[in-house]
Coordinates of C-alpha atoms in Angstrom, one line a residue:
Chain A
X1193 CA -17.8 -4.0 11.3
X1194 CA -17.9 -4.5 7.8
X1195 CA -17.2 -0.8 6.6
X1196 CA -14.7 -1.3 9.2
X1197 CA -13.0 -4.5 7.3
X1198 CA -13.1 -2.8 4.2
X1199 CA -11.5 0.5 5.4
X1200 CA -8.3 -1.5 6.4
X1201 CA -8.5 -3.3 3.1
X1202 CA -8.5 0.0 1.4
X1203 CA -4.9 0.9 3.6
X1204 CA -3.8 -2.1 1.6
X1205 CA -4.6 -0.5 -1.7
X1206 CA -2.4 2.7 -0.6
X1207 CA 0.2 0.6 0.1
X1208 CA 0.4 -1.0 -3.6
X1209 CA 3.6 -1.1 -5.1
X1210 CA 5.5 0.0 -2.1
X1211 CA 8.0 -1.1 0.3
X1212 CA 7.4 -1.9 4.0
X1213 CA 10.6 -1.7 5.6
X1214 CA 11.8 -4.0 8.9
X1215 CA 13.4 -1.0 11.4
X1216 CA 14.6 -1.2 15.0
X1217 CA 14.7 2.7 16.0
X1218 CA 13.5 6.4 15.5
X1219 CA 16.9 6.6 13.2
X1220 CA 16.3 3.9 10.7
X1221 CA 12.8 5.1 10.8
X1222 CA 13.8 8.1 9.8
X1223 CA 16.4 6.5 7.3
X1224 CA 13.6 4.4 5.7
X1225 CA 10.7 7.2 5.5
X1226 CA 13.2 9.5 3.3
X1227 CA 14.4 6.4 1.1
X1228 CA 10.6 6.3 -0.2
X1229 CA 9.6 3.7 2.0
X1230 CA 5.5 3.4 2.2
X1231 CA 5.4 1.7 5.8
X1232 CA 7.6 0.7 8.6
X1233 CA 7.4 -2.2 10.4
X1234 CA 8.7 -1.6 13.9
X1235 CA 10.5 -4.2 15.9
X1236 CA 13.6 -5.0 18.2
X1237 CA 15.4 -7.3 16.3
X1238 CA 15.7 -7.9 12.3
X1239 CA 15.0 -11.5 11.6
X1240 CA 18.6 -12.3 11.0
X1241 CA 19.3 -11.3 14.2
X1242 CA 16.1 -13.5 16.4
X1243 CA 17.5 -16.2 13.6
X1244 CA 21.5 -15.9 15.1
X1245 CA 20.3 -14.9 18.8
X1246 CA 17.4 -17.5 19.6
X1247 CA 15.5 -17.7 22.6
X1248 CA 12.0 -16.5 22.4
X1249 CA 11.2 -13.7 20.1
X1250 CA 8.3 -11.7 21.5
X1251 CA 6.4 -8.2 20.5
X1252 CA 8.5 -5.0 20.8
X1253 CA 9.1 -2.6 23.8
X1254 CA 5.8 -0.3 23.6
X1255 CA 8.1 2.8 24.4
X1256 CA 10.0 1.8 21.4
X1257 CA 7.4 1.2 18.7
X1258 CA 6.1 5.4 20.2
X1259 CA 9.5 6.6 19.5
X1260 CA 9.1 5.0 15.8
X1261 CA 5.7 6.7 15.6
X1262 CA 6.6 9.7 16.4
X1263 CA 9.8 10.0 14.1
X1264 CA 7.4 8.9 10.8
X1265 CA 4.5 10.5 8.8
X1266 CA 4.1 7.2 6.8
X1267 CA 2.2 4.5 8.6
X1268 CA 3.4 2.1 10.7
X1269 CA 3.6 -1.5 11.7
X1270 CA 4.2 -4.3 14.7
X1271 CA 4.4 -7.9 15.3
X1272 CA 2.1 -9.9 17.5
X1273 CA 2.8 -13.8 18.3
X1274 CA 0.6 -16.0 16.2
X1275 CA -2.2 -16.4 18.3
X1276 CA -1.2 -13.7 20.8
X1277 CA -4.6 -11.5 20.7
X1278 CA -3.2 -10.0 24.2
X1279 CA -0.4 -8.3 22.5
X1280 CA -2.6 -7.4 19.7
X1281 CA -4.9 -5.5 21.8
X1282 CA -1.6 -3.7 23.3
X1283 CA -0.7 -3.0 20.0
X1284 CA -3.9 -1.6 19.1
X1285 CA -4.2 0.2 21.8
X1286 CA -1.1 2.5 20.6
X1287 CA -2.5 3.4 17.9
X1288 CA -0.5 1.9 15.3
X1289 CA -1.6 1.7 11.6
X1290 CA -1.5 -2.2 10.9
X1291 CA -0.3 -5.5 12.9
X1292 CA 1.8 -8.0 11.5
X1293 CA 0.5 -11.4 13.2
X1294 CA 3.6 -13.3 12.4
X1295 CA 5.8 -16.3 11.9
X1296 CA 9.3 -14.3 12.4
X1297 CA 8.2 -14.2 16.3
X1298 CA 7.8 -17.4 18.6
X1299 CA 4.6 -18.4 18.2
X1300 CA 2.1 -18.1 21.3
X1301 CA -0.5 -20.5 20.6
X1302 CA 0.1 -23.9 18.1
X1303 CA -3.7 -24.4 17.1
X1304 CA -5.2 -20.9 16.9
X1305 CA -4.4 -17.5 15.3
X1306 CA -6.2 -14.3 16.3
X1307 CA -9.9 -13.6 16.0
X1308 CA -9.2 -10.6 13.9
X1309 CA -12.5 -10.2 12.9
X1310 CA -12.5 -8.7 17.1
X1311 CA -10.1 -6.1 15.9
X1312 CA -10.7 -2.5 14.7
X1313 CA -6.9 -2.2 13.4
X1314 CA -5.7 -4.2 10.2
X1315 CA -4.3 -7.5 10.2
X1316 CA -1.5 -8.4 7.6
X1317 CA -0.6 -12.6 7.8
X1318 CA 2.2 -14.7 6.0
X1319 CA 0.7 -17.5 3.7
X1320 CA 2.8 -20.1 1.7
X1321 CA 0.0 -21.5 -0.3
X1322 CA -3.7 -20.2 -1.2
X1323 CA -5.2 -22.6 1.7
X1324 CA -3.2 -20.9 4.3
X1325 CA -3.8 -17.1 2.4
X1326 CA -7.9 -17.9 2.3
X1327 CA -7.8 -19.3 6.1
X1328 CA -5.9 -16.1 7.3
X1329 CA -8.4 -13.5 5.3
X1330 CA -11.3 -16.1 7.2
X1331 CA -10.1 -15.0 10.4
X1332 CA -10.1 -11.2 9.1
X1333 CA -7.0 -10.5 7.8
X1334 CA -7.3 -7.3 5.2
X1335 CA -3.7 -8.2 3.5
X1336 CA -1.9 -11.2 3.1
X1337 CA 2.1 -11.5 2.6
X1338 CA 4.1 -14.9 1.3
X1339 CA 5.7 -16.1 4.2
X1340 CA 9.5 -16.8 2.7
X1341 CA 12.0 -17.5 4.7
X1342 CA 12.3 -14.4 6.8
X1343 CA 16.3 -13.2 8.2
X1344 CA 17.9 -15.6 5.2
X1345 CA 18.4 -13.2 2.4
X1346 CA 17.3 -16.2 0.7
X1347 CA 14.9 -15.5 -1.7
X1348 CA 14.0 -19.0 -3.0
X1349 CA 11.1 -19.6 -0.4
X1350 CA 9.5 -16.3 -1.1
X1351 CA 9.3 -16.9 -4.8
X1352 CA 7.9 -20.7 -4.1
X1353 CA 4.9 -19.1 -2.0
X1354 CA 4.0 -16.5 -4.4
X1355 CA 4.2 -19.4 -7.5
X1356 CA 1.7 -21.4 -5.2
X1357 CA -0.7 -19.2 -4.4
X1358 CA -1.0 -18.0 -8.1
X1359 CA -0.4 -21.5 -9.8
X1360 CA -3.4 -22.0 -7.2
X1361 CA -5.5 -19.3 -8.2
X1362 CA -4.8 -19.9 -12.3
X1363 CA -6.6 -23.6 -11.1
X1364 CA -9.5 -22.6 -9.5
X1365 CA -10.8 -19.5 -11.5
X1366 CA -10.6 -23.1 -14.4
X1367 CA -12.8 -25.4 -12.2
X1368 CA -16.8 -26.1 -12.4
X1369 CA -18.8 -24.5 -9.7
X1370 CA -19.6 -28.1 -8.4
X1371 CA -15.8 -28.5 -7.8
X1372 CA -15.3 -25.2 -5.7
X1373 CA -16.2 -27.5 -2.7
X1374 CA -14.1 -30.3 -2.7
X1375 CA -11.3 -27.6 -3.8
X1376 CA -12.0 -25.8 -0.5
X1377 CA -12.4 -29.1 1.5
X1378 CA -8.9 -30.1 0.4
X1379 CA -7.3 -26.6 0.8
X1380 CA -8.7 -26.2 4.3
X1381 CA -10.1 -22.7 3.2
X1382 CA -13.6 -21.3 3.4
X1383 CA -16.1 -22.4 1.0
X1384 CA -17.0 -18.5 0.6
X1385 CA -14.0 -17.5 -0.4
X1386 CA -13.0 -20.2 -2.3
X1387 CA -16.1 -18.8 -4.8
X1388 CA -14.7 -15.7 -4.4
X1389 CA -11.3 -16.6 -5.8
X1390 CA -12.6 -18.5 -8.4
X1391 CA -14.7 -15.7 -9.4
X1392 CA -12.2 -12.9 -9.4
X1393 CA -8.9 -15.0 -10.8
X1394 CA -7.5 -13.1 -7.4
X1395 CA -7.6 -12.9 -3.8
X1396 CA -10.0 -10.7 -2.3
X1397 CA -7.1 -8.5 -0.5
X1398 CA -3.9 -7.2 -1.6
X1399 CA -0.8 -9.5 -1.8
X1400 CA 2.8 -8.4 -0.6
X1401 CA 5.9 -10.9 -0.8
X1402 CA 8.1 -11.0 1.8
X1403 CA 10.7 -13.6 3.6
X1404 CA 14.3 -13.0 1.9
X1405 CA 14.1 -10.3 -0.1
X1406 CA 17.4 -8.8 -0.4
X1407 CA 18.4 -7.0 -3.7
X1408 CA 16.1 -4.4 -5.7
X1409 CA 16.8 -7.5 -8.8
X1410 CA 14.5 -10.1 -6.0
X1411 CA 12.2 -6.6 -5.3
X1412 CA 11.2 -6.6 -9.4
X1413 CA 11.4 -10.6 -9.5
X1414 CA 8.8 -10.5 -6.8
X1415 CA 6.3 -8.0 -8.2
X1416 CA 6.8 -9.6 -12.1
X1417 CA 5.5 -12.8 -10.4
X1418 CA 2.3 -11.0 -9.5
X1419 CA 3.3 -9.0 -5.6
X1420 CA 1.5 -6.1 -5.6
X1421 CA 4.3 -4.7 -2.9
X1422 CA 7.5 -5.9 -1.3
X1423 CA 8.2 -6.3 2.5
X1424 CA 12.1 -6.3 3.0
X1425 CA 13.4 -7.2 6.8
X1426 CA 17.0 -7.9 7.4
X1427 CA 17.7 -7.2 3.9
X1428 CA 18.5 -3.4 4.2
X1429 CA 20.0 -2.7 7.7
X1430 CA 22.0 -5.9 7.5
X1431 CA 23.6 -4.9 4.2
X1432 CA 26.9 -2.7 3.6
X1433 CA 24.7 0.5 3.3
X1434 CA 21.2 0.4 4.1
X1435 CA 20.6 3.9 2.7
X1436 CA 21.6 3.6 -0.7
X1437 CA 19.7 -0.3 -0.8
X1438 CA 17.1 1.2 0.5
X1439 CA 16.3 3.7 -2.3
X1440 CA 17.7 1.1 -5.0
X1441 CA 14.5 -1.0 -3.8
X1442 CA 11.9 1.4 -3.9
X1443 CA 12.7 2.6 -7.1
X1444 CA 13.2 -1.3 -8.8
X1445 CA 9.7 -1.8 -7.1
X1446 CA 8.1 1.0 -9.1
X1447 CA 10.0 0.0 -12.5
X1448 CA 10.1 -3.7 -11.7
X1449 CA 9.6 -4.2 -15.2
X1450 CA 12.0 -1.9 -16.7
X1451 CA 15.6 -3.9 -17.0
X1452 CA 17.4 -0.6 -17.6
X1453 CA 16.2 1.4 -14.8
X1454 CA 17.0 -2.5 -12.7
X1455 CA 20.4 -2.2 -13.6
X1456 CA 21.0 1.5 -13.1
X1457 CA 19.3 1.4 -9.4
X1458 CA 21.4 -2.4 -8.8
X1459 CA 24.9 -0.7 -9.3
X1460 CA 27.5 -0.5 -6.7
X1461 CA 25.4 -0.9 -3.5
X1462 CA 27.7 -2.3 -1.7
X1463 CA 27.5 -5.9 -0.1
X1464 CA 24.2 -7.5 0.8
X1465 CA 23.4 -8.9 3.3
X1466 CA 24.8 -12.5 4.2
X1467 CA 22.6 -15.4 3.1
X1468 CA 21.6 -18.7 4.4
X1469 CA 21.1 -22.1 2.2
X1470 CA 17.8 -22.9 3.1
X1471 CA 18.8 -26.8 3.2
X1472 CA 21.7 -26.1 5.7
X1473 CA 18.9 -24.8 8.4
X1474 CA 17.9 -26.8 10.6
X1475 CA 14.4 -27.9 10.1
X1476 CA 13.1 -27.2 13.7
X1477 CA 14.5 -22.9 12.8
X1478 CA 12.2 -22.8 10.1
X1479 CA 10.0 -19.9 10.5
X1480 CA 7.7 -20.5 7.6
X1481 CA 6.5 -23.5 9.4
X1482 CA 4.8 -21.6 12.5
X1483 CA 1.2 -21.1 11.9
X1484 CA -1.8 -23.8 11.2
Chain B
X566 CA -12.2 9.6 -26.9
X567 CA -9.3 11.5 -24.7
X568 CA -6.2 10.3 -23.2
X569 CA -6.5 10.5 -19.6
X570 CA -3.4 9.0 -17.6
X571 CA -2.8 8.0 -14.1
X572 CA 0.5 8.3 -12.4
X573 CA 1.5 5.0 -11.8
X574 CA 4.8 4.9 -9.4
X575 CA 2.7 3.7 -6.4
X576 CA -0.3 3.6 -4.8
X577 CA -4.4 3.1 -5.9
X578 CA -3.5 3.6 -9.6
X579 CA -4.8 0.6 -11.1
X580 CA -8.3 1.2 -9.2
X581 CA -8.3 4.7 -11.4
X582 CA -7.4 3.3 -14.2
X583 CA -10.3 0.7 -13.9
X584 CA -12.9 3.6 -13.1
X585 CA -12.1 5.2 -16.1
X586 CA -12.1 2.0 -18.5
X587 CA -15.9 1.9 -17.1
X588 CA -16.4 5.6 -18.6
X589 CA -17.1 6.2 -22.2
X590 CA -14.7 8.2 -24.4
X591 CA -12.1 7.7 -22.2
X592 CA -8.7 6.0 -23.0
X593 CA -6.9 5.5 -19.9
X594 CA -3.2 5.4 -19.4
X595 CA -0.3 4.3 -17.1
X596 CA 2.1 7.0 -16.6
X597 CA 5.4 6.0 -15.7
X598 CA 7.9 8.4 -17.6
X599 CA 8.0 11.9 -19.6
X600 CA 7.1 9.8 -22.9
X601 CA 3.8 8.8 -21.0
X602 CA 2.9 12.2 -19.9
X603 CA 3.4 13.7 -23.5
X604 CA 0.3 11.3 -24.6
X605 CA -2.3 12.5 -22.1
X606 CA -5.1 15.4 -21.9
X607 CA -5.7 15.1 -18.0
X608 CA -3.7 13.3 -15.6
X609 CA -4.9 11.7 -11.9
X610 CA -2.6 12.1 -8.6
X611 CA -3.8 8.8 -7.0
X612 CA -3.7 7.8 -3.4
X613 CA -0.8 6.0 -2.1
X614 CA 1.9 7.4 0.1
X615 CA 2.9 10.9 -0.8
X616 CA 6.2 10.9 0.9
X617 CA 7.4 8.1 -1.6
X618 CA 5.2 9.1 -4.5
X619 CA 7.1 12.6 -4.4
X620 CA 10.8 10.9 -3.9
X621 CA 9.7 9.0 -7.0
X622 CA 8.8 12.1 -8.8
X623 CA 11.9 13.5 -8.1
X624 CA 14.5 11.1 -8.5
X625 CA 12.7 10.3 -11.7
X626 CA 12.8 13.5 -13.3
X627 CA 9.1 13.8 -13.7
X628 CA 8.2 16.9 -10.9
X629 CA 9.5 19.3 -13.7
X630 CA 7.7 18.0 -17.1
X631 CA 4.1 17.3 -14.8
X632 CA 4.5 21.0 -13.3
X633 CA 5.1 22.1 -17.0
X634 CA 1.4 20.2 -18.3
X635 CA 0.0 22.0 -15.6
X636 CA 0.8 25.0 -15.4
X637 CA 0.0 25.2 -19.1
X638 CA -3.7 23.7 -18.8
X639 CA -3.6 20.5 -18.7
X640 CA -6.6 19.2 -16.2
X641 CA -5.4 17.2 -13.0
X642 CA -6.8 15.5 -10.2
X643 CA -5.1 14.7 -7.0
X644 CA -6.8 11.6 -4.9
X645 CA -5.5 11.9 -0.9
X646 CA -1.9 11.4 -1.5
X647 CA -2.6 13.4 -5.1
X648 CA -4.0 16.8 -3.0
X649 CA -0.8 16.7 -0.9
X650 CA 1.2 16.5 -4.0
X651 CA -0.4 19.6 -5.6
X652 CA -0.6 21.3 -2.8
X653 CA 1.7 25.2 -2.3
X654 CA 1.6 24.3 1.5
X655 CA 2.2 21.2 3.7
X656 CA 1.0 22.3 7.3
X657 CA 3.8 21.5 9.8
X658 CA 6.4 20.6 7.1
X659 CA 9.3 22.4 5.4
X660 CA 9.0 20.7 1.8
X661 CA 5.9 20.2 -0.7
X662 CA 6.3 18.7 -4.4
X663 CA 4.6 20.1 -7.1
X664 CA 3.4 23.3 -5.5
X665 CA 0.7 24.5 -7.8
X666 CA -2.4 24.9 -5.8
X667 CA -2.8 27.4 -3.0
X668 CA -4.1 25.1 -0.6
X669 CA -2.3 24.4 3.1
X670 CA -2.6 20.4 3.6
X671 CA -2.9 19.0 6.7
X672 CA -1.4 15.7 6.4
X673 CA -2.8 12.7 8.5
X674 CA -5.1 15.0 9.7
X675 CA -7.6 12.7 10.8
X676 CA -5.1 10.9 13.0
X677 CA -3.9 6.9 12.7
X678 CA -5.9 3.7 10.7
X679 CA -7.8 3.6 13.8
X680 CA -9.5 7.1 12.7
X681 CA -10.5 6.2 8.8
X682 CA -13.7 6.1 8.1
X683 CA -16.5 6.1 5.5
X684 CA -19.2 8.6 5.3
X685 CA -21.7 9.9 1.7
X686 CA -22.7 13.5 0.9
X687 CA -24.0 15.7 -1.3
X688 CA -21.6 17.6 -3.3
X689 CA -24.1 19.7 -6.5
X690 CA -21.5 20.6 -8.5
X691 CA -20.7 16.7 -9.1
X692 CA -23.8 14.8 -8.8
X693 CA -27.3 15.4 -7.7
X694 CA -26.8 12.1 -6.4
X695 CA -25.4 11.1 -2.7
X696 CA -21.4 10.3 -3.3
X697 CA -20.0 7.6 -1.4
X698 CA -16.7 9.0 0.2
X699 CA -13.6 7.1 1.8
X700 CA -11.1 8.4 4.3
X701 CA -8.0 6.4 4.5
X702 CA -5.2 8.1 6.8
X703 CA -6.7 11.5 4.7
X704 CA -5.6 14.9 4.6
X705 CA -7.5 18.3 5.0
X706 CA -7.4 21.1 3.5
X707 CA -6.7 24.1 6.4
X708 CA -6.1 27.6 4.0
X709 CA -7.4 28.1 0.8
X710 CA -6.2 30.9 -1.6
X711 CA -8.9 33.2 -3.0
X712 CA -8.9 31.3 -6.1
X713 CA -9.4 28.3 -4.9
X714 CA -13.3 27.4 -4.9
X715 CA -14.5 25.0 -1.8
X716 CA -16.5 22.1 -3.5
X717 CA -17.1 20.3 0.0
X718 CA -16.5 20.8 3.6
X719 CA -17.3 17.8 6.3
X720 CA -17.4 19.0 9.8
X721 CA -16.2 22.4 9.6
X722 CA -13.4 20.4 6.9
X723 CA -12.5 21.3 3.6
X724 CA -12.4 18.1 1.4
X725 CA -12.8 19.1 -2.1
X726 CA -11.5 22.4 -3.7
X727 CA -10.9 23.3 -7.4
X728 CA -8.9 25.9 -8.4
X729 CA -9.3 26.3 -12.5
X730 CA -7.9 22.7 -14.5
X731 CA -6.6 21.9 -10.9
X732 CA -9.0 19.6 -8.4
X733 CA -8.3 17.7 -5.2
X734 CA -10.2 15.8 -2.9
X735 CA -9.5 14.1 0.2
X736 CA -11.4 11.1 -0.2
X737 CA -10.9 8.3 -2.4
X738 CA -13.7 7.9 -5.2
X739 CA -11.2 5.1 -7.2
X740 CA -12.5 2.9 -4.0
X741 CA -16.2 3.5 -4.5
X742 CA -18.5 1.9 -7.6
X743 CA -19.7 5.5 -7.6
X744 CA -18.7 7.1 -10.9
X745 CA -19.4 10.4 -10.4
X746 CA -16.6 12.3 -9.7
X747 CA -14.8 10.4 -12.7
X748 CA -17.4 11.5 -14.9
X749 CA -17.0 15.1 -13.6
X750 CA -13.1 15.3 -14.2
X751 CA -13.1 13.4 -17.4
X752 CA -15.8 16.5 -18.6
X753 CA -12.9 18.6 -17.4
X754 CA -10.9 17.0 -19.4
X755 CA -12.8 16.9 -22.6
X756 CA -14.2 20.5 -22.1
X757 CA -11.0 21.8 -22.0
X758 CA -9.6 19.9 -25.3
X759 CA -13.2 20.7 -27.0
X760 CA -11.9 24.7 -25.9
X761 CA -8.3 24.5 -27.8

């Protein structure tokens, strides 16, 4: 089990400095694969779209997460309920590369997330601070992902969870051993890992932002606050031309810190998609709040 | 010490380029642009995802200048994602990218996540030791050229080959502690600057 946990770690590592890219058919698949896009993540609806349609947002159509394997080389990705092991095993059972246990879908259980530790197939979980990131990995998660605010092309939220987790990592790796334990106590993470963190100045699996990301200038934002890799949902089939975005964010994740290349790759992309003010959602639609 | 660089557009680069600050008179380097690659003796391909790795190449205007250091001695190494780069031949596809090695790679040929695995062998020309090898989502080798030597074969597989400064493997030794096949490509590396 353990080489096992470390061989879908080691996915993660492939992954670095990529973007995962939300898609809804074989054709934006294919779109995303040839803009340079390491992953998909299939699904039925962007978040925008569960955001603006309601009702309860479940896993996808098996039939339609096949036709997304079999248009791609690159690897690809679902979305089980929180706490919906059931779909996980479905989703495991098609053979997909990695499952996104996640917030943007209506949560199945509201105390427990998967055992993923029972899983052979990876685990990839949102986090908004480095409690809810070490809590996640507990469980087996082998990458973690900020939570943002998923379907608002509203970046803010994104950038808060990645300043908390490594504002909260910075703190611990300062600490005395014989404060790791009250750190983990009031965290709610596992002692273990806690150490771990402390030890490394990092978390022990690789860290993606995601949740609002909508230009390639929030792409390069994201990874000079410390992402290793971008996930970007509604973001590129809910702008003006997906295509053309899509490519722009790749490259401004590669060269995130090269202003010149940013503003070669940013011009004339068209519009992007429409954003939400986080304050005028209502608080019982926001997404980043499902999970425990 | 040498220059030895690591393409750095995506993927396991930064694990590379920690191997090889571990290794003694090595210098290791980021390469991002043509500047970067006119700095180095040997170059590593890492692992990551070829398809956007070779995009990147492209629409970066590196394909060209990396061919160029190549084909004109300069050692490289391709990790996974690296062999499909170098490789003449992508089995079942109508593209490759650099096209230098006369290898046919089999990409994903192990099948999904659910099929990656972790195994150790014996490869002499490296190490007399047992080398730790990781499979992530890897590639085969299905045709070799007859200048292309076989350095490993797992199952009836090939693995590793080396055809003169070129190498490719792939497994992923940037994910192991074993430094091994670093050591063997950075001797590459300095052999063939201690031979100019």
């Amino acid at each position: 089990m353990n080489g096992r946990y470390e061989l879908n770690k080691n996915l993660a590592q492939m992954l670095k400095g990529g973007v995962i890219m939300d898609v809804t058919n074989a054709k934006e698949a294919e779109i995303a694969q040839k803009a340079g896009a390491v992953a998909v993540m299939a699904l039925e609806r962007v978040p925008a779209d569960i955001r603006k349609q309601g009702g309860v947002a479940r896993m996808s159509d098996p039939k339609m997460i096949k036709e997304i394997k079999s248009a791609v080389t690159i690897p690809v990705m679902a979305k089980a309920r929180i706490g919906h092991f059931v779909e996980a095993q479905i989703l495991e059972a098609l053979g997909i590369d990695y499952i996104d246990e996640s917030e943007v879908l209506t949560p199945a259980d509201d105390m427990y997330h998967i055992d993923k530790r029972n899983f052979k197939i990876p685990f990839v979980c949102g986090a908004r601070n480095l409690g809810e990131a070490l809590r996640r990995i507990g469980e087996g998660a082998a990458m973690i992902r900020t939570k943002g605010e998923a379907g608002t092309g509203n970046v803010v939220e994104a950038v808060r969870h990645m300043r908390t987790i490594m504002a909260e990592i910075r703190k611990l790796k300062n600490l005395p051993r014989e404060e790791l334990m009250t750190a983990a106590k009031e965290m709610g993470a596992p002692y273990d890992l806690v150490v771990k963190v402390a030890e490394d100045g990092k978390l022990p699996v690789v860290n993606f932002a995601a949740g609002g990301i909508a230009t390639p200038a929030d792409a390069a934002l994201m990874m000079q606050l410390g992402s290793e890799g971008v996930f970007v949902g509604s973001g590129i089939f809910k702008s003006a031309n997906p295509e053309k975005r899509a490519k722009a964010i790749v490259k401004a994740t590669t060269y995130f810190n090269n202003p010149e290349i940013l503003a070669e790759v940013s011009e004339d992309l068209g519009e992007a998609m429409y954003g939400l003010e986080i304050s005028q959602i209502a608080q019982e639609q926001i997404l980043a709040n499902r999970g425990w | 010490m040498v220059n030895i660089g690591v393409l750095a557009l995506q993927g396991s680069f930064r694990e590379h380029l920690h191997i090889l600050s571990l290794l003694e008179r090595v210098n290791p380097c980021e390469v991002k642009t043509v500047g970067d690659l006119e700095k180095i003796s040997g170059l590593i391909l890492p692992g990551g995802e070829s398809t956007t790795i070779g995009k990147l190449l492209k629409d970066f205007d590196l394909t060209e200048p990396i061919i160029q250091r190549i084909t004109t001695g300069m050692p490289v190494w391709g990790t996974c994602a690296g062999m499909i780069l170098l490789a003449k031949e992508i089995v079942d596809e109508d593209y490759c990218h650099l096209e230098l090695m006369d290898i046919a790679v089999r990409r994903n040929a192990y099948g999904s996540q659910l099929e990656s695995f972790n195994t150790a062998m014996n490869i002499p020309q490296v190490s007399d030791k047992k080398i730790p090898l990781v499979f992530i989502r890897a590639p085969w080798v299905e045709r070799v050229g007859a200048n292309v030597q076989v350095m490993a074969t797992l199952n009836n597989r090939i693995i590793a080959v080396q055809q003169q400064n070129m190498l490719a493997t792939s497994f992923h030794p940037e994910l192991t502690q074993d430094l091994s096949f670093h050591s063997y490509f950075v001797k590459m590396v300095i052999d063939k600057a201690n031979s100019i």
